[in-house]
Amino acid sequence: MGPVPTEAPAVPTRTSAPRTRGARRVERLCHATGVLLVLSGLAHLVVFAVDGGPWEGPVSWRKPVTFGVSFGMTLIAVTWITSYLRADTRLRTLLLAVFAADCVVEVGGITLQAWRGVPSHLDMATPFDTAVSMTLAVGGGVLVVLLTVFAVVSFRHRPSGPAGMDLAVRSGFAILLVALASGAAMIARGVVLTRTGHQEAAYHSTAPLKPLHGVSLHAVLVLPALAWLLSRTPWSEPLRRRILYAAIGSYVTAVVGAGVWAALAY
């Protein structure tokens, strides 16, 4: 009688790319910075409750609230999900450090202008306001470049992680590119209107694209977080993937709906 066959040992699932001490250090820095930005946004919600004033419009406490929370969450999310990318560790460390600094500059400039009681974007009223506005515009361009690089890496090399994480990361970055494109379109159109003497029209020109920008911005957090949560359930992999596909489909539907609304209202 031959030897009794035994099952092959299970291969452990690789949950993230290997990280050096420098990578771990920049991750801690990014996480801490993200938390501080979120807290800054929430603190200005308290300021709004005390001080009052309009919630909408180019001058309001809404901007430091929404930008602080949004940038903080995005920084934390991007730091986390890029750990699943098969990218050069030094390149990822550098890009994350620049990304964190850029997030601070963006939120800092917006918050400064809110306290000064002037618009943060598209404001060319004084040399200082112009400098702040152009700094924010350039910072937005840097964000587009950095996040596009991460998106390209996610599609060139399949991300690691639990089942479904590769699909979630790629989908999140693909939808994030829509947010970047809509944000760039808002700034570009606003700058053109401002330069041609239509300041008030410039402030209102961004309204149709704001829902599209806001909806598509956080897919990079929501979809990978869902994939991670599903990996902790006892459900079968086919079921988890069906749920993830449904979530991605729902998110894409929301983005398309916001895009159609923007096209009709533009």
Coordinates of C-alpha atoms in Angstrom, one line a residue:
M1 CA 0.0 0.0 0.0
G2 CA 1.4 3.4 -1.0
P3 CA 1.9 6.4 1.2
V4 CA -1.3 8.2 2.2
P5 CA -1.5 11.5 0.2
T6 CA -1.5 14.7 2.3
E7 CA -2.9 18.1 1.5
A8 CA -0.5 20.7 0.3
P9 CA 0.1 23.5 2.8
A10 CA -1.9 26.6 2.1
V11 CA 0.0 29.4 0.6
P12 CA -0.4 32.5 2.8
T13 CA -2.1 35.4 1.1
R14 CA 0.1 38.4 0.6
T15 CA -1.7 41.3 2.1
S16 CA 0.6 44.1 1.2
A17 CA 3.9 44.9 -0.5
P18 CA 7.0 44.6 1.6
R19 CA 8.0 47.9 3.3
T20 CA 11.3 49.4 4.5
R21 CA 11.7 51.4 7.6
G22 CA 11.6 54.6 5.5
A23 CA 8.3 53.5 4.0
R24 CA 6.8 52.8 7.4
R25 CA 7.9 56.1 8.6
V26 CA 6.3 58.0 5.8
E27 CA 3.1 56.0 6.3
R28 CA 2.9 57.0 9.9
L29 CA 3.6 60.6 8.9
C30 CA 0.8 60.5 6.3
H31 CA -1.7 58.8 8.7
A32 CA -1.0 61.4 11.4
T33 CA -1.2 64.3 8.8
G34 CA -4.5 62.9 7.5
V35 CA -5.9 62.7 11.0
L36 CA -4.9 66.3 11.7
L37 CA -6.5 67.5 8.5
V38 CA -9.8 65.7 9.4
L39 CA -9.7 67.3 12.9
S40 CA -9.1 70.7 11.3
G41 CA -12.1 70.2 9.2
L42 CA -14.3 69.2 12.1
A43 CA -13.0 72.0 14.2
H44 CA -14.2 74.5 11.6
L45 CA -17.6 72.9 11.7
V46 CA -17.7 74.1 15.3
V47 CA -16.5 77.5 14.1
F48 CA -19.4 77.6 11.7
A49 CA -21.9 76.6 14.4
V50 CA -20.6 79.5 16.6
D51 CA -19.9 82.1 13.9
G52 CA -22.7 81.3 11.5
G53 CA -22.7 82.8 8.0
P54 CA -23.6 81.2 4.7
W55 CA -22.8 77.5 4.1
E56 CA -22.6 77.9 0.3
G57 CA -20.8 80.4 -1.8
P58 CA -17.1 81.3 -2.4
V59 CA -16.7 82.6 1.1
S60 CA -17.9 80.3 3.8
W61 CA -16.8 78.0 6.6
R62 CA -18.0 75.1 4.4
K63 CA -14.7 75.1 2.5
P64 CA -12.2 74.5 5.4
V65 CA -14.7 71.9 6.7
T66 CA -15.2 69.9 3.5
F67 CA -11.6 70.2 2.2
G68 CA -10.1 69.4 5.6
V69 CA -12.1 66.2 6.0
S70 CA -11.9 65.2 2.4
F71 CA -8.2 65.7 2.0
G72 CA -7.5 64.0 5.3
M73 CA -9.5 61.0 4.4
T74 CA -8.0 60.8 0.9
L75 CA -4.5 61.0 2.3
I76 CA -5.2 58.2 4.7
A77 CA -6.9 56.1 2.1
V78 CA -4.2 56.6 -0.6
T79 CA -1.4 55.8 2.0
W80 CA -3.2 52.6 2.9
I81 CA -4.1 51.3 -0.6
T82 CA -0.8 52.0 -2.2
S83 CA 0.7 49.5 0.3
Y84 CA -1.0 46.9 -2.0
L85 CA 0.7 48.3 -5.2
R86 CA 3.7 46.5 -6.6
A87 CA 5.8 49.7 -6.9
D88 CA 9.3 50.6 -6.1
T89 CA 9.4 51.4 -2.4
R90 CA 11.6 54.5 -2.7
L91 CA 9.3 55.9 -5.4
R92 CA 6.2 55.3 -3.3
T93 CA 7.8 56.8 -0.3
L94 CA 8.7 60.0 -2.2
L95 CA 5.3 60.3 -3.8
L96 CA 3.5 59.9 -0.5
A97 CA 5.7 62.5 1.2
V98 CA 5.0 65.0 -1.6
F99 CA 1.3 64.1 -1.6
A100 CA 1.1 64.7 2.2
A101 CA 2.9 68.1 1.9
D102 CA 0.6 69.1 -1.0
C103 CA -2.5 68.2 1.0
V104 CA -1.3 70.4 3.8
V105 CA -0.7 73.3 1.4
E106 CA -4.1 72.9 -0.1
V107 CA -6.1 72.8 3.1
G108 CA -3.8 75.4 4.7
G109 CA -4.4 77.9 1.8
I110 CA -8.2 77.3 1.8
T111 CA -8.4 77.7 5.6
L112 CA -6.3 80.8 5.6
Q113 CA -8.5 82.5 3.1
A114 CA -11.7 81.5 5.0
W115 CA -10.3 83.2 8.1
R116 CA -9.5 86.3 6.0
G117 CA -13.0 86.3 4.7
V118 CA -12.1 86.1 1.0
P119 CA -12.5 83.4 -1.7
S120 CA -9.7 80.7 -1.7
H121 CA -10.0 79.8 -5.4
L122 CA -10.1 82.0 -8.5
D123 CA -9.5 85.2 -6.4
M124 CA -7.2 87.7 -8.2
A125 CA -8.3 90.8 -6.3
T126 CA -4.9 91.5 -4.7
P127 CA -1.4 90.2 -5.4
F128 CA -1.5 88.1 -2.2
D129 CA -4.9 86.6 -3.1
T130 CA -3.6 85.9 -6.6
A131 CA -0.5 84.1 -5.1
V132 CA -2.7 82.0 -2.9
S133 CA -5.1 81.1 -5.7
M134 CA -2.3 80.2 -8.1
T135 CA -0.6 78.1 -5.4
L136 CA -3.8 76.1 -4.9
A137 CA -4.1 75.7 -8.6
V138 CA -0.5 74.5 -9.0
G139 CA -1.0 72.2 -5.9
G140 CA -4.1 70.7 -7.6
G141 CA -2.0 70.0 -10.7
V142 CA 0.6 68.2 -8.5
L143 CA -2.2 66.1 -7.0
V144 CA -3.4 65.1 -10.4
V145 CA 0.1 64.0 -11.4
L146 CA 0.8 62.0 -8.2
L147 CA -2.5 60.2 -8.1
T148 CA -2.3 59.5 -11.9
V149 CA 1.1 57.8 -11.3
F150 CA -0.4 55.6 -8.6
A151 CA -3.4 54.7 -10.9
V152 CA -1.0 53.8 -13.7
V153 CA 1.0 51.6 -11.4
S154 CA -2.1 49.8 -10.2
F155 CA -3.0 48.9 -13.8
R156 CA 0.5 48.0 -14.9
H157 CA 1.0 45.5 -12.1
R158 CA -1.8 43.6 -10.4
P159 CA -2.2 44.8 -6.8
S160 CA -1.7 42.3 -4.0
G161 CA -4.0 41.7 -1.0
P162 CA -7.0 39.6 -0.2
A163 CA -9.4 38.3 -2.8
G164 CA -11.0 41.2 -4.6
M165 CA -8.6 43.9 -3.4
D166 CA -7.0 44.1 -6.8
L167 CA -10.4 44.9 -8.4
A168 CA -11.3 47.3 -5.7
V169 CA -8.0 49.2 -5.9
R170 CA -8.1 49.5 -9.7
S171 CA -11.8 50.5 -9.7
G172 CA -11.2 53.1 -7.0
F173 CA -8.3 54.7 -8.9
A174 CA -10.2 54.6 -12.2
I175 CA -13.1 56.5 -10.6
L176 CA -10.7 58.8 -8.8
L177 CA -9.4 59.9 -12.2
V178 CA -12.9 61.1 -13.0
A179 CA -12.7 63.3 -9.8
L180 CA -9.3 64.6 -10.9
A181 CA -10.6 65.4 -14.4
S182 CA -13.7 67.2 -13.1
G183 CA -11.6 69.2 -10.6
A184 CA -9.1 70.2 -13.3
A185 CA -12.1 71.3 -15.5
M186 CA -13.5 73.4 -12.7
I187 CA -10.2 75.2 -12.1
A188 CA -9.5 75.7 -15.8
R189 CA -12.9 77.1 -16.6
G190 CA -12.8 79.4 -13.5
V191 CA -9.4 80.7 -14.4
V192 CA -10.4 81.5 -17.9
L193 CA -13.5 83.4 -16.7
T194 CA -11.5 85.3 -14.1
R195 CA -8.8 86.3 -16.6
T196 CA -11.5 87.6 -19.0
G197 CA -13.1 89.7 -16.4
H198 CA -16.0 87.5 -15.4
Q199 CA -15.2 87.0 -11.7
E200 CA -18.7 86.3 -10.4
A201 CA -19.4 83.9 -13.3
A202 CA -16.1 82.1 -12.4
Y203 CA -17.4 81.4 -8.8
H204 CA -20.7 80.0 -10.1
S205 CA -19.2 78.0 -13.0
T206 CA -17.9 75.2 -10.7
A207 CA -21.4 74.4 -9.3
P208 CA -22.5 71.8 -11.9
L209 CA -19.3 69.8 -11.5
K210 CA -19.2 69.7 -7.7
P211 CA -21.5 66.6 -7.3
L212 CA -19.5 64.7 -9.9
H213 CA -16.2 65.7 -8.2
G214 CA -17.4 64.8 -4.7
V215 CA -19.0 61.5 -5.6
S216 CA -16.0 60.1 -7.5
L217 CA -13.4 61.4 -5.1
H218 CA -13.9 58.8 -2.4
A219 CA -14.3 55.6 -4.3
V220 CA -10.6 55.0 -3.7
L221 CA -11.5 54.6 0.0
V222 CA -14.9 53.1 -0.1
L223 CA -14.3 50.2 -2.5
P224 CA -11.0 48.9 -1.0
A225 CA -12.5 49.2 2.5
L226 CA -15.4 47.1 1.3
A227 CA -13.0 44.5 -0.1
W228 CA -11.1 44.4 3.1
L229 CA -14.3 44.0 5.2
L230 CA -15.6 41.2 2.9
S231 CA -12.3 39.4 3.3
R232 CA -13.0 39.2 7.0
T233 CA -16.3 37.4 6.5
P234 CA -16.8 33.6 6.3
W235 CA -18.6 34.0 3.0
S236 CA -17.3 32.2 -0.1
E237 CA -15.1 34.1 -2.5
P238 CA -17.7 34.0 -5.4
L239 CA -20.2 35.6 -3.1
R240 CA -17.8 38.3 -1.9
R241 CA -16.9 39.1 -5.5
R242 CA -20.5 39.4 -6.5
I243 CA -21.1 41.9 -3.7
L244 CA -18.0 43.8 -4.7
Y245 CA -19.1 43.9 -8.4
A246 CA -22.5 45.1 -7.3
A247 CA -20.9 47.9 -5.2
I248 CA -18.7 48.9 -8.1
G249 CA -21.6 48.9 -10.4
S250 CA -23.6 51.1 -8.0
Y251 CA -20.7 53.5 -7.6
V252 CA -20.3 53.8 -11.4
T253 CA -24.0 54.4 -11.8
A254 CA -23.8 57.3 -9.3
V255 CA -20.8 58.8 -11.1
V256 CA -22.6 58.5 -14.4
G257 CA -25.7 60.1 -13.0
A258 CA -23.7 63.0 -11.5
G259 CA -21.9 63.3 -14.9
V260 CA -25.2 63.5 -16.8
W261 CA -26.5 66.1 -14.3
A262 CA -23.3 68.2 -14.8
A263 CA -23.6 68.0 -18.6
L264 CA -27.2 69.2 -18.5
A265 CA -26.5 71.9 -15.9
Y266 CA -23.2 73.2 -17.4

